[in-house]
Coordinates of C-alpha atoms and ligand atoms in Angstrom, one line a residue:
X1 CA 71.1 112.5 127.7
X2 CA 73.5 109.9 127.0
X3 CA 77.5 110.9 126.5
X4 CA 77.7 110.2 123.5
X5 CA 74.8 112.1 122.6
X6 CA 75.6 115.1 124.3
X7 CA 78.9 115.4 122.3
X8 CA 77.2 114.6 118.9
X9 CA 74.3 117.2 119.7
X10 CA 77.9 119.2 120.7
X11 CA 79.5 118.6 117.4
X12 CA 76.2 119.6 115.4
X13 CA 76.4 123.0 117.5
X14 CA 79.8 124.0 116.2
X15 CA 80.2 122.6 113.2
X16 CA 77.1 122.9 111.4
X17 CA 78.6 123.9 108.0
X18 CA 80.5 121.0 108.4
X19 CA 78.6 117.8 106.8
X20 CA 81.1 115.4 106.2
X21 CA 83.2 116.3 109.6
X22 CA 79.8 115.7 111.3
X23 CA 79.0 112.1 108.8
X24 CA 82.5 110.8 109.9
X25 CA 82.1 111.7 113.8
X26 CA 78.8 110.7 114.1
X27 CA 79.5 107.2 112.4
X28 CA 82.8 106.6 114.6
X29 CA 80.8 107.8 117.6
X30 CA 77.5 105.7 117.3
X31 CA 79.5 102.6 117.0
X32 CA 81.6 103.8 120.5
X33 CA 78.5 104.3 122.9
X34 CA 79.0 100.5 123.8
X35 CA 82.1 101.3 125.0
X36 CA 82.0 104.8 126.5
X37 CA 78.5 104.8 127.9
X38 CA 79.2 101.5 130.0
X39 CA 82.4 103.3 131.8
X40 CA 82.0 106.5 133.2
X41 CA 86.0 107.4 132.8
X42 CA 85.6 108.3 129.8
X43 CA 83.3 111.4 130.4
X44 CA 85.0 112.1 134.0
X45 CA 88.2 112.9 131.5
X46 CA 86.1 115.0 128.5
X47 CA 87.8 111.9 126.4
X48 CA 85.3 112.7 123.7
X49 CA 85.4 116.1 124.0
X50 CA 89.1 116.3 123.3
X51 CA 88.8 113.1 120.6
X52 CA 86.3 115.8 118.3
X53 CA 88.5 118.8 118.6
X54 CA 91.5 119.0 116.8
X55 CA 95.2 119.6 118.6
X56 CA 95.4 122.6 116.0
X57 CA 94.2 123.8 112.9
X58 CA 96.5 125.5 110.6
X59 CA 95.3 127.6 107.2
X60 CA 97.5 129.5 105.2
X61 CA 97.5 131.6 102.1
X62 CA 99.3 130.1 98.7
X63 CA 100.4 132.8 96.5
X64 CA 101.8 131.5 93.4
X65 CA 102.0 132.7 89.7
X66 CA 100.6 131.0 86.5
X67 CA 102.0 130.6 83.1
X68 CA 99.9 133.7 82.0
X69 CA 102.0 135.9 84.8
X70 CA 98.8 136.0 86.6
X71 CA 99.3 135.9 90.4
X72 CA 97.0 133.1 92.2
X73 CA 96.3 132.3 95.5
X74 CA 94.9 129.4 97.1
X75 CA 94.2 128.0 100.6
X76 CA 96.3 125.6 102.1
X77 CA 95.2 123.5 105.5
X78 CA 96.7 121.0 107.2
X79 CA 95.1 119.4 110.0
X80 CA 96.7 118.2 113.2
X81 CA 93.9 115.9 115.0
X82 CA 95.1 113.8 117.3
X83 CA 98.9 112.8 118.2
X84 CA 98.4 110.5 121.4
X85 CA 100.1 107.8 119.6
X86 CA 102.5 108.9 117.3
X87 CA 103.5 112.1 115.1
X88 CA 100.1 113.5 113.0
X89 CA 100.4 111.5 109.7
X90 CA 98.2 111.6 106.6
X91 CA 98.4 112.7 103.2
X92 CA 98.1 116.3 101.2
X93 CA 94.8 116.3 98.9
X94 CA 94.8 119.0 96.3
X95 CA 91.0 119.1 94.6
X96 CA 89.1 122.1 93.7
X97 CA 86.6 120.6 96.4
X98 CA 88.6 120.7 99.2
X99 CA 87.5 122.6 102.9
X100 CA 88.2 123.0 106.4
X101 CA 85.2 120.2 106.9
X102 CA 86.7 117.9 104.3
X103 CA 90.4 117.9 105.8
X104 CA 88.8 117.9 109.7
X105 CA 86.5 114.7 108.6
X106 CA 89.7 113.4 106.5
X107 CA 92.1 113.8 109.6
X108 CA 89.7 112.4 112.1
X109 CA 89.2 109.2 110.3
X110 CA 93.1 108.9 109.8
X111 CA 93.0 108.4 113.9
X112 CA 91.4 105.7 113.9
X113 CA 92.6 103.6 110.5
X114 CA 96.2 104.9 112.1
X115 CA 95.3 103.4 115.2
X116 CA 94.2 100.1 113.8
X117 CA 97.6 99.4 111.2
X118 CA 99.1 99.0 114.3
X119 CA 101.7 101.0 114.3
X120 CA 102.5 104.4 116.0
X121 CA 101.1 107.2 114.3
X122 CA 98.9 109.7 115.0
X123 CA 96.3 111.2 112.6
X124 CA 96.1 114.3 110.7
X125 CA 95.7 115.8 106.9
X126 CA 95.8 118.5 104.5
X127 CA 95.6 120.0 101.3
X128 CA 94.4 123.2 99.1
X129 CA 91.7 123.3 97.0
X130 CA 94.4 124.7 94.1
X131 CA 93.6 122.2 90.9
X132 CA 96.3 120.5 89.4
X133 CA 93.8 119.8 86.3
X134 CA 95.2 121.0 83.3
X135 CA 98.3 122.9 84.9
X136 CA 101.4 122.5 83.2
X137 CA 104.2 121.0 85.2
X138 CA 105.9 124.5 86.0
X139 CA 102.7 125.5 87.8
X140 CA 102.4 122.3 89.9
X141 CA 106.1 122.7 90.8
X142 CA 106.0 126.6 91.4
X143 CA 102.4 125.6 93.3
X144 CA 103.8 123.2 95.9
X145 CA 107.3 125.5 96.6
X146 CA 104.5 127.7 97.7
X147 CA 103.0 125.7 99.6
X148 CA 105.9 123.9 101.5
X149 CA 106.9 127.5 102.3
X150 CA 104.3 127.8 105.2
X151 CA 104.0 124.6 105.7
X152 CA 107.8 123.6 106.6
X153 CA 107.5 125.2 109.6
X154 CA 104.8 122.9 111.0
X155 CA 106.0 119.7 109.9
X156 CA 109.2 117.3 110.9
X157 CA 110.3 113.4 110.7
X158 CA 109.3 113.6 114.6
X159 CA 106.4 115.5 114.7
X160 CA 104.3 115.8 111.7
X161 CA 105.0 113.9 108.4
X162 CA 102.3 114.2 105.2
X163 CA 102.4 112.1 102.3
X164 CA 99.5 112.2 99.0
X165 CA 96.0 111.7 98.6
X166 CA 93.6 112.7 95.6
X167 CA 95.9 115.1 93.1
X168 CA 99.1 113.9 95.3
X169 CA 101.2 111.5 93.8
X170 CA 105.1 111.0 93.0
X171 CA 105.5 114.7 90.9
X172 CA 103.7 116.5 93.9
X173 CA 105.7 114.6 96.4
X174 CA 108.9 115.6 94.8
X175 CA 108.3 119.2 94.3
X176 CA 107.2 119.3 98.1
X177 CA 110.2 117.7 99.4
X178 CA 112.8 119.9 97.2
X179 CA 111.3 122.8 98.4
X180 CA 111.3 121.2 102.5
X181 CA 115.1 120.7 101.7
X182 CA 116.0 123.6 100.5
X183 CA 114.4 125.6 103.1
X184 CA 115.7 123.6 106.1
X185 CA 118.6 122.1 104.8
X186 CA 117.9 118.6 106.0
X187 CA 117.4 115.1 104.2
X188 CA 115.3 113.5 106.5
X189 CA 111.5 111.4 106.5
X190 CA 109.3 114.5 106.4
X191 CA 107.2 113.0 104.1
X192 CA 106.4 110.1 102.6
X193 CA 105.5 108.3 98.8
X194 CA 109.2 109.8 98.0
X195 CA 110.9 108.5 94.6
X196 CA 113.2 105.3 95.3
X197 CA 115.9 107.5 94.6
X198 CA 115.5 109.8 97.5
X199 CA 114.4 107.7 100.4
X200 CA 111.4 106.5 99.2
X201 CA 109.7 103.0 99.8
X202 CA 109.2 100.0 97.3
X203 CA 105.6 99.1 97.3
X204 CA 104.2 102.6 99.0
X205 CA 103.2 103.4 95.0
X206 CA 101.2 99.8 95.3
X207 CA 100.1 99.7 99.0
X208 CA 96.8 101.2 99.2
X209 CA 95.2 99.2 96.6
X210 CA 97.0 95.9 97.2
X211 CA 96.6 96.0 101.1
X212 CA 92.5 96.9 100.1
X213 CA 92.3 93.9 98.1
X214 CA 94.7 91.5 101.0
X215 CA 92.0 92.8 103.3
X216 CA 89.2 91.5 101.2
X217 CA 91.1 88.6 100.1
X218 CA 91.4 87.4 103.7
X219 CA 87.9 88.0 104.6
X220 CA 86.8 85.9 101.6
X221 CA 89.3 82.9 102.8
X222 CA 88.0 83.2 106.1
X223 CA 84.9 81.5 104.4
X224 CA 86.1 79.2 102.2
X225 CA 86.6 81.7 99.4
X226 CA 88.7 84.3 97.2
X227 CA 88.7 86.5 94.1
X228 CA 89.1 83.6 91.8
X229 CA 86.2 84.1 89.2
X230 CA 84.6 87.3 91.0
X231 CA 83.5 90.0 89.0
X232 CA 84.6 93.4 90.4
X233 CA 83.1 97.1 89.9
X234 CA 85.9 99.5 91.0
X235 CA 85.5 103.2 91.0
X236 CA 88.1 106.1 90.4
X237 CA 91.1 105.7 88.0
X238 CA 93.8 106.9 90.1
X239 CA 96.1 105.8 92.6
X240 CA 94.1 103.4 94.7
X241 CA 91.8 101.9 91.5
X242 CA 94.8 100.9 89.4
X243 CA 96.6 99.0 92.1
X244 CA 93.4 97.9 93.5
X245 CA 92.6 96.9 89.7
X246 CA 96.3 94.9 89.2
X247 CA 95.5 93.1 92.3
X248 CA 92.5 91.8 91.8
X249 CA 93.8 90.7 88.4
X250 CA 96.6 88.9 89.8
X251 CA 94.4 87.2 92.3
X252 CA 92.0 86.0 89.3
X253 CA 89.4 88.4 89.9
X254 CA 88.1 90.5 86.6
X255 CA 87.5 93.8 87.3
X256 CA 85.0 95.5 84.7
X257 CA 84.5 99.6 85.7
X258 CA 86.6 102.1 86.3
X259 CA 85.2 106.1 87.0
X260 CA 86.6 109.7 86.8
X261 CA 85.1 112.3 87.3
X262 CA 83.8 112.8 83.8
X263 CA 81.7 109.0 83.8
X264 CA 82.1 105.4 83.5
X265 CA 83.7 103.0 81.4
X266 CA 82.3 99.6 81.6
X267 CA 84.6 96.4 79.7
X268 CA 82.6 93.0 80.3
X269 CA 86.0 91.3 78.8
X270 CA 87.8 92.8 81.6
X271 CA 89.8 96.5 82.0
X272 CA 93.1 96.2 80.7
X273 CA 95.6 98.1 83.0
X274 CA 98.1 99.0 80.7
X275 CA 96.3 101.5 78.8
X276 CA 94.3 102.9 82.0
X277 CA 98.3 103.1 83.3
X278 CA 99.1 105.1 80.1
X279 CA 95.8 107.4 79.7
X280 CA 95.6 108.4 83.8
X281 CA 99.6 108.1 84.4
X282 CA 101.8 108.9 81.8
X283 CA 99.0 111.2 80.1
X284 CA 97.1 112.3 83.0
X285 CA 94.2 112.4 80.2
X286 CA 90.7 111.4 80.5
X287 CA 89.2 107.6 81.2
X288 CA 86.9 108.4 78.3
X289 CA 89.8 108.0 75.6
X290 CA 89.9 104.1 76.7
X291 CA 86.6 103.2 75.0
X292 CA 88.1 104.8 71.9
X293 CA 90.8 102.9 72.2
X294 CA 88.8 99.7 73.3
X295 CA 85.7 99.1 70.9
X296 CA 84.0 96.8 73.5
X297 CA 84.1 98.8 76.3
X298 CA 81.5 101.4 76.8
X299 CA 81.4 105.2 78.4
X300 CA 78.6 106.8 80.0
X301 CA 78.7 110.0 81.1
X302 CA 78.6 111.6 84.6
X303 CA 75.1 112.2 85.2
X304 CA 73.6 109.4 82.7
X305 CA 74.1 106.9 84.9
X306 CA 76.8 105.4 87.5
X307 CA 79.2 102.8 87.9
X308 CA 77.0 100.8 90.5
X309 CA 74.3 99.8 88.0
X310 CA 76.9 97.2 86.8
X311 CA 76.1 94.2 88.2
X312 CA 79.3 92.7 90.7
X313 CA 79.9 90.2 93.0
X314 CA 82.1 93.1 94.8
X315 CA 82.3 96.5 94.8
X316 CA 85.3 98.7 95.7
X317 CA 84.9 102.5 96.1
X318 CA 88.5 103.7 95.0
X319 CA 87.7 107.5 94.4
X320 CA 86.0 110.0 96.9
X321 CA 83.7 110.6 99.9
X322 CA 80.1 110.2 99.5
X323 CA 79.9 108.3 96.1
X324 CA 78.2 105.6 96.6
X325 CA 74.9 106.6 98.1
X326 CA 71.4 104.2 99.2
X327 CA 70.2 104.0 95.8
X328 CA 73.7 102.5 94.7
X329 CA 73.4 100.0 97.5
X330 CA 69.6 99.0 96.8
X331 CA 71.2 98.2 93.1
X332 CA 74.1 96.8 95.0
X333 CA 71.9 94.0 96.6
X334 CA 69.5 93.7 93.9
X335 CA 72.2 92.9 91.6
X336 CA 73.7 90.2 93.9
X337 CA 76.7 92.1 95.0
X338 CA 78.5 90.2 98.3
X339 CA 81.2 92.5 99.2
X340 CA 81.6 96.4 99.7
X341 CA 85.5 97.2 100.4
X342 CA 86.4 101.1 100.7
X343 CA 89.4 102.0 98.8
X344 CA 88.4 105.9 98.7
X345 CA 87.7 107.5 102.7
X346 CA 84.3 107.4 103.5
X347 CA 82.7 107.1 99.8
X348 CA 79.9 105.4 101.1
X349 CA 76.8 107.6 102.8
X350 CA 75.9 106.2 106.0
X351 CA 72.4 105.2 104.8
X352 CA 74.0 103.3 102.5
X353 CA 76.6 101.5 104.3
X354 CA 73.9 100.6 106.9
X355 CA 71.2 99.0 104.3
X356 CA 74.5 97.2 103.0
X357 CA 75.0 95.3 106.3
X358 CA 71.5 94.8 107.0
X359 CA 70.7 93.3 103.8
X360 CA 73.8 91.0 104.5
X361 CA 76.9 92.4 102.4
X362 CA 79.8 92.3 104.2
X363 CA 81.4 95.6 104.6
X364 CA 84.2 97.3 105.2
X365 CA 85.3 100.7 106.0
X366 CA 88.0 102.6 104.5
X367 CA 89.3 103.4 108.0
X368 CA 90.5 99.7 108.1
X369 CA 90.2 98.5 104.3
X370 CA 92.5 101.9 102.8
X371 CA 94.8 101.7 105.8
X372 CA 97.7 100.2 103.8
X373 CA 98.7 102.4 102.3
X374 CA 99.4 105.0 105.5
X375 CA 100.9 101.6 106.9
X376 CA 103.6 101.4 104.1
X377 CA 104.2 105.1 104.7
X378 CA 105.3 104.1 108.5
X379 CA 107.4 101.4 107.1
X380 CA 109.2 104.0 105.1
X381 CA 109.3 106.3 108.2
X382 CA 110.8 103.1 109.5
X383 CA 113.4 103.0 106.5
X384 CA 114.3 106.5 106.7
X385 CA 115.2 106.4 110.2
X386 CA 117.4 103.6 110.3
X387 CA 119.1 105.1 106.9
X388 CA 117.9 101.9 105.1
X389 CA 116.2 100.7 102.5
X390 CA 114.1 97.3 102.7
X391 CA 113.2 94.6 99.3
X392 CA 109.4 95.0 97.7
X393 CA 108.8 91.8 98.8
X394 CA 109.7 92.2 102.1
X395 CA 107.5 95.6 102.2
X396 CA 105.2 93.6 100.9
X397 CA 104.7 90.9 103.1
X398 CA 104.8 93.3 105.9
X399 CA 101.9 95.6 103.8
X400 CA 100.3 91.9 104.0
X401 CA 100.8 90.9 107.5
X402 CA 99.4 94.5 108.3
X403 CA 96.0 93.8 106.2
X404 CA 95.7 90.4 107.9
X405 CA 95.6 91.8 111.1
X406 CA 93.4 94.6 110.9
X407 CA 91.4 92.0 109.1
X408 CA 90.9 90.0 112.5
X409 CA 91.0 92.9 114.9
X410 CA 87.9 93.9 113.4
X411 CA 86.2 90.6 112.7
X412 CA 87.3 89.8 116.6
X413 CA 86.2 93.0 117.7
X414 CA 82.6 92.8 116.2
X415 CA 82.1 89.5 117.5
X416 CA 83.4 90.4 120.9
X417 CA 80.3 92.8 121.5
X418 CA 78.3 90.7 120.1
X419 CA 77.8 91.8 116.8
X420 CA 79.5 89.5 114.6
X421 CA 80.2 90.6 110.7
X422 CA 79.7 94.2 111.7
X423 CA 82.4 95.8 110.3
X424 CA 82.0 99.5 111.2
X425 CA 81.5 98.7 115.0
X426 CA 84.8 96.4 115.0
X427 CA 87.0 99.2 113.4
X428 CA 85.5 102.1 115.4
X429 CA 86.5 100.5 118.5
X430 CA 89.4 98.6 117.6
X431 CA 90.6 101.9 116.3
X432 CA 89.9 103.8 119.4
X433 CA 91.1 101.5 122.2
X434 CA 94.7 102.5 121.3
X435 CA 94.4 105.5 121.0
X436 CA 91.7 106.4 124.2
X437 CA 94.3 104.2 126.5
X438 CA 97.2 106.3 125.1
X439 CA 95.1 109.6 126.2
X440 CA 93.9 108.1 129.4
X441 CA 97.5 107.3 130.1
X442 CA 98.8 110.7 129.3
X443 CA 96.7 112.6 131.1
X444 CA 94.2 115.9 130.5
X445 CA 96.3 117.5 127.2
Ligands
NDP1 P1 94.0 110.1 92.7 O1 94.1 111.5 92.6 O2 95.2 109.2 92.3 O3 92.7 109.5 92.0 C1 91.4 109.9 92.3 C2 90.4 109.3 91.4 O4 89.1 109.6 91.9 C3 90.5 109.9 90.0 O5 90.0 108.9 89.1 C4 89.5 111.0 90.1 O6 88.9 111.4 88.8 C5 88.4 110.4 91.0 N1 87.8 111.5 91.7 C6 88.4 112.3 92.6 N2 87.5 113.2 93.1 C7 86.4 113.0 92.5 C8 85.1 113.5 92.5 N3 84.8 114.6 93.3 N4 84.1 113.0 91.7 C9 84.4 112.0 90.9 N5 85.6 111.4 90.8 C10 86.5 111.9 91.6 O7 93.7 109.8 94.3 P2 93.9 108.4 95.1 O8 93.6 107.2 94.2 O9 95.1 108.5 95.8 O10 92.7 108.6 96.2 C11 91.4 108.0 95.9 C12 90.7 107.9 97.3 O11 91.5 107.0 98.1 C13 90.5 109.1 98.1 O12 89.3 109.0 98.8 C14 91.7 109.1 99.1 O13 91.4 109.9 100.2 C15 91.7 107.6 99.4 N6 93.0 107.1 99.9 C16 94.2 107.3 99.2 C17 95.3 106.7 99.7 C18 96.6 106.8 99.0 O14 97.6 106.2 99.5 N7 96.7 107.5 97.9 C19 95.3 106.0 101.0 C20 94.0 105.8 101.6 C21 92.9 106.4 101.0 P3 89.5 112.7 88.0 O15 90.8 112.3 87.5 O16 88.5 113.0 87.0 O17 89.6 113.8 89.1
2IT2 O1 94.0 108.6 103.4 C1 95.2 108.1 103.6 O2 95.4 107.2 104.5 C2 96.2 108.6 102.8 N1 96.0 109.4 101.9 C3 97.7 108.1 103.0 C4 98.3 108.8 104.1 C5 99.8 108.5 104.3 O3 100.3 109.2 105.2 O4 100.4 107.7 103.6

């Protein structure tokens, strides 16, 4: 039996309730074997063995109380996977859904898109599956002083610094860090997507979506093309859709879908941002108010029918793991879609993202497509520890410069073993030469 095999049959062994952990290792290790099964160092130093285990695992109980006087509790996790190259970093994701096996499978993909931005940080993540759905402000705020309670003590500018992810934006973040201040009486970069008022980073609200579509953007110049004219399906209506969205607009691109949870809206004339901005931010309502507000644009329901039958030349996956599945991609090709970029982590199956590449789409992974937006949060880690505070445009050429590169590390990477325009393979191993040199180099830990 090969290394790599004997780890994955490992992996299965201990994790078996763990689907999506297993779907991210097995993906990352597949594409690796070219690697580690031509150099026998790697086994001689259990380099995979120690890659699939987490440094430590941390779950803790979050009491809180509701509006009702009701006492709650929840189950907070945060993940610390791999710090060979830099402090754990990766964001917070509150979602009723949310497990051990999400955050592990979260956190061991944030190695490897950490690893490829570039810059030194290692990989981790957390979260609670507590809902902010329909809590008043008072509850979120009361809800995260809980949870910063336990989690202070495992976090620090040097050694540990979260940030947001689904049901973790600028109110979370701010709640969070009052709480971290209070407790420890420091103003430092413990985490990051702070207000610009308190330390936080011009273009981090922007970065994920705008670095996904430089990223995509660069790949399309690379043959003699760009958005200009290209129809776009994008799914989710949070965070990473919107800026995603005003990207794509800017560069001339129409984007027609947007999802939540709840279904699909599809606008043939184009989505217009401003009132997405107004129902998903300022309201935090629901994405089916738009086609009331819209006449041409039409919902469908979850479960009636999904935001892939719209026809598109590219597709982006802005909202969660596993929602794009091989039916989507056999509609994907049949309805002459080019491009697959992941905005959300991991929201394509593996089936599909495989009949994707074979039948000639160019595709790329969230681990190097999403990673701009945990690269803006080093630039603000960057900020915060020289006590300064840098222009959006220069943020945003560097959020550029960033997507550029991982751009070619992976298209030079695929070709190098022979396997031009494969994607996955480029940013599984691009991703893990850092970081397997910095364990090499640092012994058996
Ligand atoms: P938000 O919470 O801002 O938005 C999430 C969007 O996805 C919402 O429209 C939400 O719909 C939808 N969604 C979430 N869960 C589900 C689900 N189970 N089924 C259907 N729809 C769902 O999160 P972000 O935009 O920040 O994150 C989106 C994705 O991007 C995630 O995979 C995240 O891990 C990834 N990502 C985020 C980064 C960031 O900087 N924020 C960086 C890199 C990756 P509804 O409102 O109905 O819940
Ligand atoms: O999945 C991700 O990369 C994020 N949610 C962002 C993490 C970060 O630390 O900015």
């Amino acid at each position: 039996m090969s290394y790599v095999d004997r780890i994955i049959a490992d992996v299965e062994k201990k994790n078996a309730d763990q689907p999506e952990f297993l779907q991210a290792v097995k993906e990352v290790l597949e594409s690796l074997r070219v690697v580690v099964d031509r150099d026998n160092v790697y086994e001689e130093v259990g380099l995979l063995e120690r890659l699939v285990e987490p440094e430590r695992i941390i779950q803790f109980r979050v009491p809180w109380i509701d509006d009702q006087n009701r006492v709650r509790v929840n189950r907070g996790f945060r993940v610390q996977f791999n710090s060979a190259i830099g402090p754990y970093k990766g964001g917070l994701r509150f979602h009723p859904s949310v497990n051990l096996g999400i955050i592990k499978f979260l956190g061991f993909e944030q190695i490897f898109k950490n690893s490829l931005t570039g810059l030194p940080i290692g990989g981790g993540k957390g979260g609670t599956d507590f809902d902010p759905k329909g809590k008043s402000d008072n509850e979120v705020m009361r809800f995260c002083q809980s949870f910063m309670t336990e989690l202070a003590r495992h976090i620090g500018p040097d050694t540990d610094v979260p940030a947001g992810d689904i049901g973790v934006g600028g109110r979370e973040i701010g709640f969070l860090y009052g709480q971290y201040r209070r407790l420890t009486g420091e103003f430092t970069g413990v985490l990051t997507g702070k207000g610009l008022t308190w330390g936080g980073s011009l273009a981090r609200t922007e970065a994920t979506g705008y670095g996904l579509v430089y990223l995509v953007e660069e790949y399309l110049n690379s043959i003699g093309d760009s958005f200009k004219g290209k129809k776009v399906a994008v799914s989710g209506s949070g965070n990473v859709a919107i800026f995603a969205t005003q990207k794509v607009h800017e560069l001339g691109g129409k984007v027609v879908t947007m999802t939540d949870s709840n279904g699909y809206i599809h606008h043939s004339a184009g989505i217009n941002l401003d009132t997405i901005k107004e129902i998903k931010l300022v309201k935090r309502g629901r994405l089916s108010e738009y086609a009331t507000i819209h006449g041409d644009a039409v919902h469908t329901d979850a479960g009636s029918g999904k935001v892939w039958d719209a026809p598109c030349d590219i597709a982006l996956p802005c909202a969660t793991q596993n929602e794009l599945d091989l039916a989507d991609a056999k509609t994907l090709v049949q309805n002459g879609c080019k491009i697959v970029g992941e905005g959300a982590n991991m929201p394509t199956t593996l089936e599909a993202s495989l009949f994707l590449q074979e039948n000639g789409i160019a595709f790329f992974p969230g681990k190097a497509a999403n990673a701009g937006g945990v690269g803006t949060s080093a630039l603000e880690m960057s900020q915060n520890s020289e006590r300064l505070s840098w222009s959006f445009e220069e943020v945003d050429a560097m959020l550029k410069r960033i997507m550029t590169g991982i751009f070619h590390s992976i298209d030079d990477t695929s070709k190098e073993y022979g396997r031009a325009g494969d994607y996955i393979l480029g940013a599984n191993i691009a991703g893990f030469r850092k970081v397997a040199q910095a364990m090499l180099d640092q012994g058996i830990i």
